[in-house]
Amino acid sequence: MGLVLLTAPAREPVTGTELLDHVRELDTSQAGYLGDLGIAAREQVERDTGQALITQSWIFTLDAFPGCDIIPLPRPPLQSVTSIQYLDTNGVLTTWDAANYVVDTTPVFGRISRAYGIAWPVTYAVPTAVTITFKAGFGDDPEDVPVSLRHAIKLLVAQWYEFRE
């Protein structure tokens, strides 16, 4: 299994202005540095929680389809599945029709299951034969991210800013 970020968030959950206010910095020339710290803090919170905060696209690879009915997807909350591709038994990259599977975004970890009466395709026996592209995150806007996670970013930035030496 593998997980690769395809498209990073277009926005950050905490703005540079919010970070300037939080660290009580009046010198706006520090906004760029604080913005970089904000990105690093978001990435840290995402690693620590295993979640995607702002909408982002990911590629999840498997060596084959599972022997069970469900494929849980990492980096919740799941927004949507863009595509499922696999190498067929001849080694040809094939996109699996969306009518063949069901996407469930309601549980903590989003999941994909086979549609009723449909079997998982047989894949070519090579590593990463299955590629699932999906979108995850609480939403596109900072306000979509839970306040507790936004505050965690602010606390990390404040600590890193104060103790940067």
XYZ file of N, CA, C and O in Angstrom:
660
model
N 0.836 -1.181 0.000
C 0.000 0.000 0.000
C 0.877 1.239 0.000
O 1.925 1.265 0.623
N 0.398 2.244 -0.684
C 1.109 3.500 -0.705
C 0.138 4.658 -0.739
O -1.010 4.512 -1.161
N 0.598 5.805 -0.280
C -0.228 7.000 -0.245
C 0.631 8.180 -0.669
O 1.685 8.428 -0.073
N 0.182 8.893 -1.713
C 0.939 10.024 -2.248
C 0.000 11.212 -2.416
O -1.098 11.066 -2.973
N 0.440 12.375 -1.959
C -0.324 13.599 -2.140
C -0.266 14.006 -3.603
O 0.814 14.158 -4.167
N -1.414 14.169 -4.224
C -1.495 14.563 -5.623
C -1.649 16.077 -5.752
O -0.951 16.721 -6.518
N -2.577 16.654 -4.993
C -2.825 18.088 -5.029
C -2.917 18.609 -3.596
O -3.786 18.180 -2.839
N -2.026 19.519 -3.264
C -2.013 20.109 -1.925
C -3.205 21.049 -1.763
O -3.812 21.480 -2.748
N -3.545 21.397 -0.525
C -4.649 22.333 -0.301
C -4.395 23.669 -0.998
O -3.265 24.153 -1.037
N -5.456 24.263 -1.535
C -5.346 25.561 -2.197
C -5.229 26.698 -1.185
O -4.722 27.769 -1.499
N -5.702 26.451 0.033
C -5.672 27.448 1.107
C -5.198 26.765 2.378
O -5.219 25.548 2.478
N -4.833 27.570 3.339
C -4.457 27.048 4.650
C -5.612 27.263 5.623
O -6.374 28.221 5.481
N -5.749 26.394 6.627
C -6.845 26.549 7.580
C -6.704 27.757 8.499
O -7.685 28.208 9.082
N -5.493 28.293 8.630
C -5.259 29.475 9.457
C -4.520 30.491 8.583
O -3.475 30.181 8.014
N -5.052 31.692 8.486
C -4.464 32.719 7.619
C -3.239 33.355 8.280
O -3.057 33.278 9.503
N -2.432 34.014 7.447
C -1.272 34.730 7.961
C -1.655 35.814 8.941
O -0.970 36.035 9.952
N -2.752 36.500 8.681
C -3.238 37.548 9.592
C -3.624 36.960 10.942
O -3.299 37.524 11.994
N -4.298 35.818 10.923
C -4.663 35.165 12.185
C -3.413 34.773 12.971
O -3.384 34.887 14.200
N -2.388 34.334 12.254
C -1.156 33.934 12.928
C -0.430 35.150 13.501
O 0.100 35.085 14.615
N -0.403 36.263 12.753
C 0.191 37.496 13.276
C -0.520 37.919 14.559
O 0.127 38.268 15.552
N -1.835 37.864 14.547
C -2.612 38.230 15.737
C -2.325 37.271 16.890
O -2.168 37.702 18.037
N -2.275 35.982 16.583
C -2.105 34.987 17.642
C -0.760 35.136 18.362
O -0.690 34.993 19.583
N 0.294 35.431 17.606
C 1.609 35.575 18.251
C 1.864 37.017 18.697
O 2.943 37.333 19.179
N 0.857 37.856 18.489
C 0.921 39.274 18.893
C 2.102 39.993 18.251
O 2.828 40.751 18.900
N 2.255 39.733 16.949
C 3.341 40.352 16.187
C 2.779 41.527 15.399
O 1.852 41.363 14.600
N 3.332 42.714 15.624
C 2.892 43.912 14.909
C 3.683 44.124 13.624
O 3.233 44.841 12.731
N 4.850 43.513 13.537
C 5.716 43.658 12.364
C 5.207 42.733 11.255
O 5.435 41.524 11.268
N 4.501 43.307 10.273
C 3.910 42.497 9.202
C 4.958 41.872 8.276
O 4.620 41.021 7.467
N 6.220 42.279 8.401
C 7.268 41.657 7.585
C 7.483 40.194 7.995
O 8.106 39.424 7.261
N 6.942 39.801 9.139
C 7.056 38.424 9.616
C 5.937 37.521 9.065
O 5.925 36.312 9.324
N 5.023 38.099 8.297
C 3.866 37.345 7.798
C 4.286 36.155 6.939
O 3.715 35.066 7.048
N 5.279 36.335 6.089
C 5.743 35.235 5.232
C 6.318 34.090 6.041
O 6.012 32.914 5.787
N 7.144 34.436 7.012
C 7.731 33.413 7.886
C 6.643 32.694 8.672
O 6.636 31.465 8.769
N 5.700 33.462 9.213
C 4.601 32.849 9.958
C 3.730 31.987 9.053
O 3.240 30.931 9.462
N 3.559 32.397 7.801
C 2.815 31.585 6.840
C 3.483 30.240 6.601
O 2.815 29.199 6.536
N 4.820 30.264 6.477
C 5.569 29.007 6.322
C 5.404 28.117 7.555
O 5.239 26.907 7.443
N 5.464 28.745 8.736
C 5.243 27.979 9.964
C 3.825 27.406 9.996
O 3.605 26.287 10.475
N 2.872 28.169 9.470
C 1.490 27.700 9.416
C 1.339 26.467 8.539
O 0.616 25.522 8.888
N 2.032 26.452 7.401
C 2.006 25.276 6.528
C 2.624 24.079 7.246
O 2.057 22.982 7.251
N 3.782 24.290 7.868
C 4.448 23.203 8.595
C 3.570 22.692 9.740
O 3.492 21.480 9.984
N 2.888 23.613 10.422
C 2.016 23.211 11.534
C 0.810 22.423 11.025
O 0.405 21.425 11.633
N 0.223 22.851 9.898
C -0.895 22.083 9.322
C -0.440 20.675 8.982
O -1.099 19.686 9.293
N 0.728 20.582 8.333
C 1.256 19.261 7.969
C 1.493 18.400 9.207
O 1.224 17.202 9.205
N 1.985 19.016 10.284
C 2.210 18.281 11.532
C 0.888 17.793 12.128
O 0.774 16.644 12.553
N -0.113 18.662 12.160
C -1.424 18.270 12.690
C -2.015 17.151 11.832
O -2.592 16.198 12.358
N -1.858 17.242 10.524
C -2.365 16.184 9.643
C -1.646 14.856 9.896
O -2.285 13.800 9.929
N -0.333 14.914 10.097
C 0.407 13.676 10.411
C -0.043 13.099 11.749
O -0.257 11.892 11.871
N -0.165 13.967 12.749
C -0.522 13.506 14.090
C -1.934 12.927 14.155
O -2.178 11.977 14.890
N -2.871 13.531 13.418
C -4.262 13.069 13.466
C -4.589 12.059 12.373
O -5.608 11.371 12.454
N -3.757 11.994 11.333
C -4.052 11.122 10.194
C -5.134 11.676 9.300
O -5.646 10.983 8.428
N -5.514 12.942 9.502
C -6.600 13.549 8.743
C -6.092 14.538 7.709
O -4.970 15.036 7.813
N -6.938 14.822 6.731
C -6.719 15.913 5.790
C -7.597 17.059 6.263
O -8.783 16.867 6.491
N -7.019 18.248 6.430
C -7.797 19.354 6.977
C -8.560 20.119 5.901
O -9.772 20.257 5.976
N -7.856 20.626 4.919
C -8.465 21.368 3.808
C -8.456 20.450 2.582
O -7.561 19.622 2.436
N -9.420 20.591 1.683
C -9.549 19.723 0.510
C -8.203 19.516 -0.186
O -7.503 20.482 -0.488
N -7.885 18.262 -0.435
C -6.664 17.864 -1.118
C -6.896 16.535 -1.824
O -7.795 15.782 -1.447
N -6.119 16.271 -2.857
C -6.268 15.032 -3.621
C -5.121 14.088 -3.317
O -3.967 14.513 -3.183
N -5.461 12.809 -3.230
C -4.493 11.776 -2.881
C -4.566 10.608 -3.854
O -5.616 10.362 -4.452
N -3.456 9.888 -3.957
C -3.417 8.623 -4.697
C -3.076 7.536 -3.699
O -2.051 7.618 -3.004
N -3.938 6.538 -3.619
C -3.776 5.398 -2.718
C -3.581 4.167 -3.592
O -4.392 3.901 -4.478
N -2.487 3.440 -3.379
C -2.213 2.264 -4.201
C -2.260 0.989 -3.379
O -1.909 0.972 -2.201
N -2.703 -0.060 -4.035
C -2.761 -1.401 -3.457
C -2.122 -2.364 -4.449
O -2.120 -2.111 -5.660
N -1.626 -3.483 -3.942
C -1.042 -4.481 -4.844
C -2.115 -5.276 -5.576
O -1.866 -5.818 -6.655
N -3.306 -5.350 -4.996
C -4.442 -6.046 -5.603
C -5.701 -5.586 -4.881
O -5.635 -4.941 -3.831
N -6.845 -5.910 -5.429
C -8.095 -5.644 -4.718
C -8.170 -6.588 -3.522
O -7.628 -7.695 -3.558
N -8.846 -6.189 -2.460
C -8.856 -6.996 -1.237
C -9.713 -8.254 -1.374
O -10.553 -8.360 -2.265
N -9.482 -9.174 -0.439
C -10.306 -10.370 -0.380
C -11.611 -10.127 0.346
O -12.482 -10.979 0.376
N -11.781 -8.938 0.917
C -13.017 -8.594 1.632
C -13.837 -7.626 0.785
O -13.439 -7.242 -0.304
N -14.961 -7.214 1.323
C -15.892 -6.374 0.563
C -15.556 -4.886 0.560
O -16.074 -4.147 -0.265
N -14.712 -4.445 1.480
C -14.528 -3.004 1.691
C -13.061 -2.602 1.589
O -12.174 -3.305 2.067
N -12.827 -1.432 0.999
C -11.503 -0.799 0.985
C -11.625 0.479 1.814
O -12.259 1.446 1.373
N -11.053 0.494 3.035
C -11.056 1.750 3.801
C -9.995 2.690 3.227
O -8.910 2.257 2.854
N -10.329 3.965 3.143
C -9.378 4.937 2.606
C -8.774 5.770 3.723
O -9.470 6.185 4.650
N -7.473 6.031 3.642
C -6.803 6.846 4.663
C -7.124 8.331 4.485
O -7.763 8.734 3.526
N -6.648 9.134 5.390
C -6.755 10.593 5.376
C -8.190 11.096 5.408
O -8.624 11.867 4.556
N -8.964 10.683 6.408
C -10.331 11.185 6.500
C -10.345 12.683 6.778
O -9.324 13.229 7.189
N -11.452 13.336 6.584
C -12.707 12.812 6.062
C -12.690 12.719 4.534
O -12.205 13.614 3.850
N -13.234 11.626 4.023
C -13.324 11.406 2.584
C -14.419 12.292 2.004
O -15.520 12.346 2.528
N -14.096 12.977 0.909
C -15.095 13.778 0.193
C -15.651 13.013 -1.007
O -16.852 12.959 -1.201
N -14.752 12.423 -1.798
C -15.188 11.721 -3.002
C -14.056 10.855 -3.544
O -12.893 11.061 -3.209
N -14.428 9.906 -4.384
C -13.450 9.099 -5.116
C -13.488 9.572 -6.559
O -14.549 9.593 -7.191
N -12.342 9.979 -7.069
C -12.236 10.486 -8.432
C -12.199 9.340 -9.427
O -12.877 9.382 -10.450
N -11.373 8.320 -9.140
C -11.278 7.175 -10.050
C -10.631 5.985 -9.348
O -9.917 6.146 -8.357
N -10.922 4.818 -9.882
C -10.234 3.585 -9.496
C -9.679 3.004 -10.789
O -10.428 2.723 -11.731
N -8.367 2.867 -10.823
C -7.705 2.276 -11.984
C -6.937 1.047 -11.531
O -6.487 0.975 -10.388
N -6.760 0.100 -12.445
C -6.025 -1.117 -12.116
C -5.374 -1.671 -13.376
O -5.795 -1.363 -14.500
N -4.340 -2.457 -13.158
C -3.708 -3.176 -14.263
C -4.451 -4.493 -14.412
O -4.478 -5.302 -13.480
N -5.069 -4.701 -15.582
C -5.812 -5.947 -15.783
C -4.836 -7.107 -15.966
O -3.612 -6.921 -15.915
N -5.334 -8.295 -16.168
C -4.476 -9.490 -16.232
C -3.491 -9.453 -17.392
O -2.524 -10.211 -17.404
N -3.700 -8.544 -18.355
C -2.756 -8.367 -19.466
C -1.789 -7.210 -19.213
O -0.987 -6.873 -20.076
N -1.910 -6.585 -18.044
C -1.031 -5.465 -17.719
C -1.479 -4.146 -18.311
O -0.713 -3.192 -18.353
N -2.739 -4.062 -18.766
C -3.272 -2.842 -19.367
C -3.965 -2.013 -18.289
O -4.811 -2.530 -17.543
N -3.621 -0.723 -18.216
C -4.248 0.162 -17.242
C -5.709 0.380 -17.637
O -6.011 0.828 -18.745
N -6.609 0.069 -16.708
C -8.040 0.124 -16.961
C -8.717 0.940 -15.862
O -8.389 0.786 -14.689
N -9.645 1.792 -16.245
C -10.435 2.539 -15.267
C -11.700 1.745 -14.978
O -12.445 1.388 -15.894
N -11.932 1.486 -13.705
C -13.108 0.717 -13.299
C -14.310 1.642 -13.284
O -14.267 2.733 -12.707
N -15.384 1.224 -13.907
C -16.596 2.029 -14.004
C -17.160 2.324 -12.612
O -17.294 1.421 -11.787
N -17.512 3.585 -12.370
C -18.032 3.996 -11.066
C -19.331 3.286 -10.700
O -19.685 3.209 -9.521
N -20.028 2.734 -11.670
C -21.257 1.986 -11.381
C -20.955 0.665 -10.676
O -21.851 0.051 -10.097
N -19.682 0.242 -10.692
C -19.290 -1.034 -10.087
C -18.976 -0.935 -8.591
O -18.760 -1.950 -7.947
N -18.925 0.288 -8.059
C -18.580 0.432 -6.649
C -19.403 1.533 -5.985
O -19.983 2.375 -6.649
N -19.437 1.468 -4.671
C -20.170 2.440 -3.865
C -19.176 3.156 -2.957
O -18.332 2.506 -2.325
N -19.263 4.465 -2.909
C -18.397 5.271 -2.048
C -19.214 5.705 -0.830
O -20.294 6.272 -0.972
N -18.682 5.419 0.350
C -19.352 5.795 1.598
C -18.472 6.814 2.318
O -17.378 6.490 2.776
N -18.944 8.035 2.420
C -18.176 9.107 3.067
C -18.620 9.346 4.503
O -18.071 10.215 5.168
N -19.581 8.562 5.006
C -20.143 8.838 6.331
C -19.324 8.348 7.510
O -19.328 9.000 8.549
N -18.619 7.209 7.436
C -17.872 6.795 8.632
C -16.621 7.654 8.826
O -16.264 8.455 7.965
N -15.964 7.443 9.968
C -14.731 8.184 10.239
C -13.756 8.006 9.082
O -13.213 8.971 8.561
N -13.522 6.773 8.682
C -12.699 6.505 7.511
C -13.643 6.199 6.364
O -14.440 5.263 6.449
N -13.570 6.996 5.290
C -14.393 6.718 4.125
C -14.012 5.363 3.561
O -12.932 4.827 3.825
N -14.919 4.805 2.780
C -14.652 3.469 2.257
C -15.317 3.274 0.911
O -16.256 3.959 0.543
N -14.786 2.279 0.222
C -15.313 1.863 -1.074
C -15.756 0.421 -0.915
O -15.031 -0.400 -0.330
N -16.921 0.122 -1.429
C -17.365 -1.272 -1.449
C -17.868 -1.593 -2.847
O -18.179 -0.703 -3.637
N -17.926 -2.873 -3.136
C -18.418 -3.312 -4.437
C -19.923 -3.080 -4.514
O -20.626 -3.208 -3.515
N -20.397 -2.728 -5.683
C -21.840 -2.634 -5.889
C -22.421 -4.044 -5.791
O -21.712 -5.049 -5.988
N -23.708 -4.109 -5.495
C -24.367 -5.398 -5.322
C -24.175 -6.266 -6.577
O -24.415 -5.838 -7.700
N -23.714 -7.489 -6.349
C -23.542 -8.448 -7.440
C -22.275 -8.275 -8.263
O -22.070 -8.987 -9.244
N -21.423 -7.343 -7.879
C -20.188 -7.080 -8.633
C -18.995 -7.625 -7.851
O -18.911 -7.481 -6.637
N -18.070 -8.250 -8.570
C -16.832 -8.754 -7.957
C -15.690 -7.784 -8.261
O -15.728 -7.059 -9.259
N -14.702 -7.777 -7.368
C -13.509 -6.978 -7.648
C -12.839 -7.546 -8.903
O -12.816 -8.740 -9.100
N -12.263 -6.703 -9.733
C -11.545 -7.207 -10.910
C -10.280 -7.964 -10.498
O -9.700 -7.702 -9.441
N -9.861 -8.875 -11.335
C -8.593 -9.579 -11.128
C -7.501 -8.691 -11.715
O -7.649 -8.131 -12.803
N -6.396 -8.546 -10.969
C -5.333 -7.642 -11.404
C -4.078 -8.406 -11.817
O -3.887 -9.563 -11.480
N -3.257 -7.720 -12.537
C -1.930 -8.205 -12.897
C -1.124 -8.314 -11.608
O -1.215 -7.438 -10.748
N -0.350 -9.345 -11.448
C 0.353 -9.599 -10.188
C 1.649 -8.794 -10.092
O 2.755 -9.329 -10.217
N 1.506 -7.489 -9.878
C 2.658 -6.597 -9.675
C 2.326 -5.651 -8.536
O 1.156 -5.408 -8.242
N 3.337 -5.099 -7.891
C 3.060 -4.103 -6.847
C 2.320 -2.896 -7.422
O 2.504 -2.532 -8.585
N 1.489 -2.302 -6.615
C 0.690 -1.115 -6.941
C -0.163 -1.295 -8.204
O -0.271 -0.391 -9.021
N -0.785 -2.449 -8.322
C -1.640 -2.721 -9.481
C -2.953 -1.949 -9.429
O -3.601 -1.761 -10.452
N -3.352 -1.485 -8.249
C -4.605 -0.745 -8.085
C -4.278 0.678 -7.625
O -3.502 0.868 -6.680
N -4.861 1.654 -8.304
C -4.654 3.064 -7.969
C -6.009 3.723 -7.743
O -6.845 3.741 -8.641
N -6.193 4.257 -6.538
C -7.437 4.954 -6.194
C -7.096 6.426 -5.984
O -6.247 6.756 -5.157
N -7.741 7.288 -6.748
C -7.551 8.726 -6.604
C -8.782 9.277 -5.894
O -9.908 8.987 -6.296
N -8.541 10.046 -4.830
C -9.666 10.544 -4.039
C -9.380 11.930 -3.476
O -8.232 12.372 -3.435
N -10.471 12.593 -3.066
C -10.372 13.899 -2.413
C -10.762 13.723 -0.954
O -11.718 13.014 -0.635
N -10.018 14.422 -0.093
C -10.276 14.348 1.341
C -10.130 15.731 1.951
O -9.509 16.616 1.369
N -10.697 15.895 3.135
C -10.605 17.156 3.859
C -11.969 17.570 4.371
O -12.997 17.072 3.913
N -11.964 18.496 5.322
C -13.211 18.987 5.893
C -13.941 19.922 4.943
O -15.143 20.128 5.072
N -13.225 20.512 3.993
C -13.826 21.428 3.026
C -12.773 22.344 2.439
O -11.579 22.215 2.723
N -13.236 23.281 1.609
C -12.330 24.198 0.914
C -11.964 25.427 1.732
O -10.982 26.094 1.447
N -12.769 25.750 2.714
C -12.591 26.989 3.470
C -12.063 26.733 4.873
O -12.393 25.706 5.484
N -11.268 27.653 5.412
C -10.764 27.498 6.775
C -11.865 27.256 7.799
O -11.685 26.483 8.740
N -13.025 27.879 7.598
C -14.129 27.731 8.545
C -14.678 26.296 8.576
O -15.397 25.932 9.507
N -14.367 25.504 7.551
C -14.831 24.109 7.506
C -14.043 23.214 8.462
O -14.511 22.140 8.845
N -12.839 23.641 8.823
C -11.962 22.860 9.689
C -12.380 23.063 11.146
O -12.618 24.195 11.569
N -12.472 21.987 11.925
C -12.849 22.145 13.339
C -11.943 23.136 14.069
O -10.734 23.172 13.845
N -12.551 23.907 14.938
C -11.830 24.946 15.686
C -10.668 24.344 16.462
O -9.590 24.949 16.547
N -10.841 23.176 17.034
C -9.768 22.569 17.836
C -8.520 22.313 16.995
O -7.392 22.509 17.478
N -8.690 21.919 15.746
C -7.537 21.665 14.880
C -6.902 22.968 14.423
O -5.672 23.067 14.323
N -7.714 23.978 14.165
C -7.179 25.292 13.797
C -6.386 25.875 14.972
O -5.325 26.469 14.794
N -6.893 25.679 16.170
C -6.198 26.187 17.354
C -4.884 25.430 17.576
O -3.876 26.037 17.978
N -4.866 24.140 17.314
C -3.625 23.365 17.438
C -2.546 23.926 16.509
O -1.375 24.024 16.890
N -2.947 24.330 15.312
C -1.998 24.942 14.371
C -1.452 26.235 14.954
O -0.239 26.488 14.940
N -2.329 27.066 15.503
C -1.895 28.341 16.100
C -0.928 28.111 17.252
O 0.073 28.832 17.390
N -1.211 27.115 18.088
C -0.331 26.837 19.229
C 1.044 26.363 18.761
O 2.076 26.774 19.318
N 1.071 25.507 17.761
C 2.365 25.050 17.227
C 3.150 26.219 16.647
O 4.351 26.364 16.905
N 2.485 27.040 15.851
C 3.165 28.193 15.248
C 3.714 29.112 16.329
O 4.865 29.564 16.254
N 2.934 29.391 17.359
C 3.392 30.280 18.432
C 4.626 29.708 19.127
O 5.582 30.437 19.397
N 4.606 28.410 19.385
C 5.758 27.788 20.042
C 6.988 27.838 19.145
O 8.072 28.206 19.591
N 6.824 27.476 17.890
C 7.954 27.481 16.963
C 8.474 28.901 16.722
O 9.674 29.105 16.562
N 7.571 29.871 16.697
C 7.971 31.259 16.480
C 8.751 31.796 17.674
O 9.783 32.440 17.522
N 8.281 31.479 18.873
C 8.953 31.966 20.078
C 10.313 31.305 20.279
O 11.257 31.943 20.729
N 10.434 30.034 19.948
C 11.659 29.282 20.203
C 12.357 28.913 18.897
O 12.860 27.810 18.739
N 12.442 29.855 17.965
C 13.005 29.563 16.640
C 14.512 29.462 16.621
O 15.089 29.010 15.664
N 15.166 29.938 17.661
C 16.625 29.848 17.689
C 17.000 28.509 18.188
O 17.903 27.876 18.036
